[in-house]
XYZ file of C-alpha atoms in Angstrom:
345
model
C 72.966 108.069 -15.886
C 71.756 104.972 -17.733
C 68.851 106.968 -19.258
C 71.247 109.648 -20.513
C 73.492 107.001 -22.096
C 70.545 105.346 -23.888
C 69.336 108.735 -25.147
C 72.813 109.533 -26.458
C 72.982 106.207 -28.309
C 69.582 106.829 -29.913
C 70.690 110.280 -31.129
C 73.872 108.804 -32.610
C 71.904 106.039 -34.391
C 69.503 108.562 -35.892
C 72.369 110.741 -37.080
C 74.046 107.722 -38.688
C 70.821 106.873 -40.523
C 70.534 110.400 -41.919
C 74.174 110.301 -43.029
C 73.691 106.923 -44.739
C 70.550 108.126 -46.488
C 72.460 111.061 -47.986
C 75.659 109.280 -48.895
C 76.317 107.113 -51.956
C 76.318 104.192 -52.340
C 74.031 103.842 -49.343
C 71.210 106.107 -50.569
C 70.294 103.824 -53.450
C 70.554 100.761 -51.234
C 68.138 102.008 -48.561
C 65.237 101.823 -51.042
C 63.972 105.273 -50.223
C 61.884 105.806 -53.341
C 59.745 102.788 -54.228
C 58.245 99.913 -52.301
C 55.969 97.015 -53.234
C 54.035 95.059 -50.629
C 54.830 91.453 -51.458
C 54.558 88.245 -49.482
C 56.631 88.620 -46.290
C 58.149 85.173 -46.586
C 57.651 81.633 -47.838
C 54.202 80.317 -47.076
C 53.466 76.651 -46.406
C 52.014 74.473 -49.139
C 48.363 73.577 -48.720
C 46.956 70.199 -49.719
C 43.932 70.057 -51.999
C 40.699 69.265 -50.151
C 39.580 65.663 -50.568
C 37.526 65.171 -53.708
C 38.412 68.614 -55.053
C 40.106 69.390 -58.360
C 41.006 73.026 -57.678
C 41.863 75.302 -54.797
C 39.153 77.668 -53.561
C 39.605 81.398 -54.096
C 39.768 81.889 -50.322
C 42.672 79.457 -50.064
C 44.621 81.326 -52.725
C 43.770 84.722 -51.254
C 45.406 83.694 -47.986
C 48.613 83.330 -50.015
C 48.243 86.677 -51.856
C 47.147 84.911 -55.058
C 44.181 84.818 -57.384
C 43.528 82.805 -60.508
C 43.509 85.261 -63.407
C 43.212 82.933 -66.417
C 42.179 79.393 -67.212
C 41.752 78.132 -70.757
C 38.193 77.667 -71.956
C 37.076 74.050 -72.296
C 36.228 74.727 -75.941
C 39.951 75.137 -76.578
C 40.673 71.469 -75.867
C 40.733 71.112 -79.643
C 43.360 73.543 -80.931
C 41.362 74.019 -84.121
C 39.178 76.317 -82.005
C 42.152 78.680 -81.767
C 42.677 80.285 -85.199
C 45.223 82.680 -83.675
C 47.676 79.818 -83.174
C 48.490 80.075 -86.887
C 51.000 82.896 -87.265
C 50.403 85.678 -89.742
C 53.536 85.010 -91.775
C 54.610 87.876 -94.006
C 57.532 88.875 -96.171
C 60.767 89.408 -94.224
C 61.819 92.998 -93.500
C 63.936 94.827 -96.076
C 67.699 94.339 -95.596
C 69.013 96.787 -93.029
C 65.568 97.875 -91.883
C 66.067 96.545 -88.355
C 69.003 95.794 -86.094
C 68.286 92.775 -83.946
C 69.852 92.084 -80.524
C 71.450 88.688 -79.940
C 68.845 86.324 -78.476
C 71.608 84.461 -76.643
C 71.749 87.433 -74.274
C 68.082 86.898 -73.337
C 67.608 83.270 -72.219
C 64.002 82.348 -71.479
C 62.504 85.341 -73.307
C 59.224 84.670 -75.159
C 56.483 86.812 -76.661
C 53.084 86.824 -74.932
C 49.859 87.751 -76.679
C 46.560 88.223 -74.894
C 43.733 87.349 -77.278
C 40.694 89.589 -76.821
C 38.386 88.618 -79.704
C 37.007 85.435 -81.220
C 39.119 85.696 -84.386
C 42.233 86.816 -82.543
C 42.716 90.137 -84.308
C 42.180 92.136 -81.115
C 45.109 91.407 -78.844
C 47.579 92.910 -76.408
C 51.331 92.385 -76.675
C 53.722 91.623 -73.820
C 56.845 89.653 -72.986
C 57.504 86.838 -70.529
C 60.344 84.691 -69.214
C 60.543 80.945 -68.732
C 61.648 80.400 -65.132
C 61.031 76.634 -64.847
C 60.063 73.839 -67.214
C 56.349 74.666 -67.114
C 56.184 78.177 -65.610
C 56.507 81.590 -67.281
C 56.752 84.893 -65.430
C 55.139 88.106 -66.671
C 53.317 91.195 -65.402
C 49.804 90.895 -63.963
C 48.528 93.689 -66.181
C 49.461 91.601 -69.233
C 46.698 89.193 -68.173
C 44.252 91.297 -66.170
C 42.568 94.386 -67.567
C 43.023 96.944 -64.796
C 40.671 99.334 -66.595
C 37.802 96.803 -66.654
C 37.761 94.958 -63.305
C 36.818 91.316 -63.684
C 37.401 91.186 -67.442
C 39.225 88.090 -68.669
C 41.278 87.313 -71.740
C 39.773 85.091 -74.404
C 43.088 83.234 -74.586
C 46.782 83.585 -73.822
C 49.508 82.281 -76.131
C 53.286 82.209 -75.960
C 55.392 82.650 -79.092
C 58.866 81.139 -79.197
C 61.675 83.670 -79.623
C 62.763 84.818 -83.046
C 63.955 88.123 -84.431
C 60.702 88.191 -86.424
C 57.532 87.106 -84.591
C 55.914 86.367 -87.959
C 58.631 83.925 -88.961
C 57.469 80.549 -90.253
C 59.758 78.854 -87.739
C 58.124 80.240 -84.578
C 55.936 78.013 -82.423
C 52.724 79.155 -80.741
C 51.987 77.579 -77.382
C 48.672 77.950 -75.491
C 48.708 78.848 -71.791
C 46.688 76.528 -69.549
C 46.296 78.765 -66.519
C 47.693 81.772 -64.730
C 47.876 83.112 -61.206
C 48.309 86.818 -60.407
C 49.228 88.669 -57.242
C 46.091 89.360 -55.207
C 47.002 92.999 -54.492
C 47.901 94.035 -58.033
C 46.803 97.589 -58.787
C 47.773 100.706 -60.712
C 49.283 103.772 -59.062
C 50.262 106.706 -61.285
C 52.910 105.571 -63.780
C 53.799 102.326 -62.050
C 51.971 99.242 -60.880
C 52.179 97.663 -57.449
C 52.577 93.880 -57.135
C 52.542 93.651 -60.919
C 53.599 89.998 -61.112
C 51.985 86.860 -62.539
C 52.848 83.268 -63.420
C 51.544 81.277 -66.390
C 51.468 77.474 -66.542
C 51.970 75.465 -69.746
C 51.315 71.729 -69.501
C 52.503 70.671 -72.978
C 56.031 72.015 -73.380
C 57.004 69.872 -76.368
C 57.340 72.950 -78.609
C 59.547 74.762 -76.107
C 62.679 72.613 -76.241
C 64.774 75.490 -77.603
C 63.645 77.991 -74.949
C 66.089 77.991 -72.039
C 65.006 78.285 -68.423
C 66.220 81.682 -67.256
C 68.299 82.088 -64.112
C 66.731 84.365 -61.481
C 68.423 86.925 -59.269
C 70.056 85.167 -56.279
C 68.029 85.522 -53.101
C 70.751 87.081 -50.993
C 72.040 89.612 -53.533
C 72.532 93.049 -51.925
C 72.444 95.067 -55.122
C 73.502 98.698 -55.153
C 73.265 101.087 -58.048
C 77.029 101.344 -58.330
C 77.384 97.569 -58.589
C 76.134 97.488 -62.187
C 77.073 99.573 -65.203
C 73.949 98.569 -67.106
C 71.005 96.222 -67.434
C 69.668 94.951 -70.744
C 66.182 94.195 -72.038
C 64.535 93.152 -75.304
C 61.019 92.576 -76.587
C 58.625 92.746 -79.502
C 56.818 95.951 -78.512
C 55.878 99.114 -80.388
C 59.513 100.028 -81.050
C 59.675 96.841 -83.151
C 56.204 97.272 -84.673
C 54.982 94.457 -82.318
C 56.798 92.096 -84.643
C 60.575 92.606 -84.637
C 62.844 91.963 -81.667
C 64.368 95.186 -80.360
C 66.453 95.923 -77.296
C 69.785 96.749 -75.769
C 71.394 98.166 -72.658
C 69.573 100.436 -70.218
C 71.047 102.328 -67.273
C 70.167 101.704 -63.606
C 68.442 104.838 -62.342
C 67.042 103.731 -58.987
C 67.723 100.459 -57.204
C 65.282 99.361 -54.520
C 64.667 96.141 -52.676
C 61.469 95.497 -54.632
C 61.563 97.886 -57.609
C 64.203 98.767 -60.194
C 64.009 101.873 -62.415
C 66.039 102.272 -65.600
C 66.711 105.031 -68.111
C 67.609 104.812 -71.771
C 71.085 104.513 -73.268
C 71.528 105.761 -76.850
C 67.773 105.654 -77.361
C 67.471 102.013 -76.296
C 64.708 101.098 -73.914
C 61.381 99.330 -73.560
C 58.104 100.804 -74.742
C 54.427 99.928 -75.105
C 54.059 96.200 -75.737
C 57.208 95.245 -73.836
C 55.466 94.921 -70.447
C 56.208 91.659 -68.682
C 59.578 91.344 -70.413
C 62.484 90.332 -68.185
C 65.243 92.751 -67.211
C 68.669 91.098 -67.332
C 72.051 91.762 -65.809
C 75.213 89.679 -65.879
C 76.408 87.844 -62.803
C 79.631 85.861 -63.195
C 79.332 86.534 -66.915
C 75.897 84.921 -67.299
C 72.551 86.670 -68.028
C 70.330 86.689 -64.934
C 66.742 87.978 -64.716
C 66.580 90.859 -62.225
C 63.095 92.255 -62.841
C 59.813 92.236 -64.772
C 58.761 95.312 -66.739
C 55.743 96.920 -65.111
C 55.422 100.265 -66.855
C 57.090 102.836 -69.066
C 56.685 106.524 -68.359
C 55.168 107.406 -71.728
C 54.076 110.974 -70.932
C 57.543 112.298 -71.810
C 59.582 112.192 -75.053
C 60.766 108.709 -75.968
C 64.431 109.441 -75.263
C 63.574 110.472 -71.673
C 61.285 107.576 -70.787
C 62.078 105.752 -67.575
C 60.901 102.200 -67.000
C 59.842 100.601 -63.709
C 60.416 96.908 -63.028
C 59.174 94.616 -60.273
C 62.390 93.274 -58.776
C 62.633 89.482 -58.648
C 64.119 89.618 -55.163
C 60.980 91.277 -53.791
C 58.603 88.610 -55.129
C 60.798 85.512 -55.050
C 58.947 83.871 -52.158
C 55.608 84.549 -53.875
C 56.884 82.972 -57.105
C 58.207 79.867 -55.375
C 55.010 79.379 -53.357
C 52.778 79.762 -56.422
C 54.775 77.303 -58.518
C 54.817 74.707 -55.749
C 51.095 75.060 -55.081
C 49.455 75.555 -58.465
C 50.932 72.630 -60.422
C 50.090 69.120 -59.266
C 50.689 65.952 -61.311
C 51.259 67.920 -64.486
C 48.082 69.995 -64.216
C 47.240 73.570 -63.297
C 45.125 73.347 -60.138
C 44.664 76.998 -59.167
C 41.523 77.467 -61.306
C 39.095 78.525 -62.173
C 39.250 82.264 -62.794
C 36.291 84.405 -61.843
C 34.628 87.129 -63.896
C 33.343 87.508 -67.473
C 35.443 86.957 -70.548
C 35.657 89.815 -73.092
C 32.903 90.049 -75.668
C 33.556 87.695 -78.578
C 33.822 90.443 -81.145
C 34.022 89.236 -84.738
C 36.883 91.130 -86.333
C 39.093 90.603 -89.354
């Protein structure tokens, strides 16, 4: 009799699961579409070995981390970085661009990966300031997934402005970065596409707010939000002008968020790493990091996939606690060759 009762309970539980998986709002909450393998929980801090200046790669690997950038020693003198001087140009013609309000995007900065010795070869991304010295972006904005082991010549942050060539913007060098150990590309999305950049000298960043992150215990369902919003300096702004607006939640998972465009608004090439915002209690909160845009379809149909903050929050907190000690980045040095120092103008 007891066996029959247990069997009956199991059948009822299975039936309830099938019903929940097919019924809104539960279907979007179950996370049936996407999943990222992140750190399972907070990991303990590890003390530096006696007499050592940096953590070993094996130590970081045990925490799902790897150093993916450390500034070259030749850059100690900023005169070795000609790309820190912005290419100021004439302002855009009146009415040529419609700029979103930067107050809706606290912490947003432009990230440029320098790939040549004169700085003319570069990749464009976004990032978000999530503590005084730490900036969150996508791993693929730092690592070249097409050339394993390749390293950026330099990474710089550009303070937010509607025009990235404005004379008022500040350029700030990145001292070091740590990426998720298991970052990799899979079709039109990336798995574990998350990274943190450390900036020691933040004197030029006084006007960049520290963004609020999604609360740890938030049980978000697709019906809970009417829209997200995102902005960046990608191809839809000619890699120069701030563009953005509202985007619609398409799929809501525990570790990935997918959005679709509203009235043509949406991220594109060059906006990777940019934060996805929603409003909680009326305030902008970072919910995700742009991993990829489905560019094989017409622009108006392009979906965008974001790493959800909730899924990597423990990884972020562990990395920030571990990799900055006494005002220095101590998760170096990165392994692998730097890109060829191509002379370009």
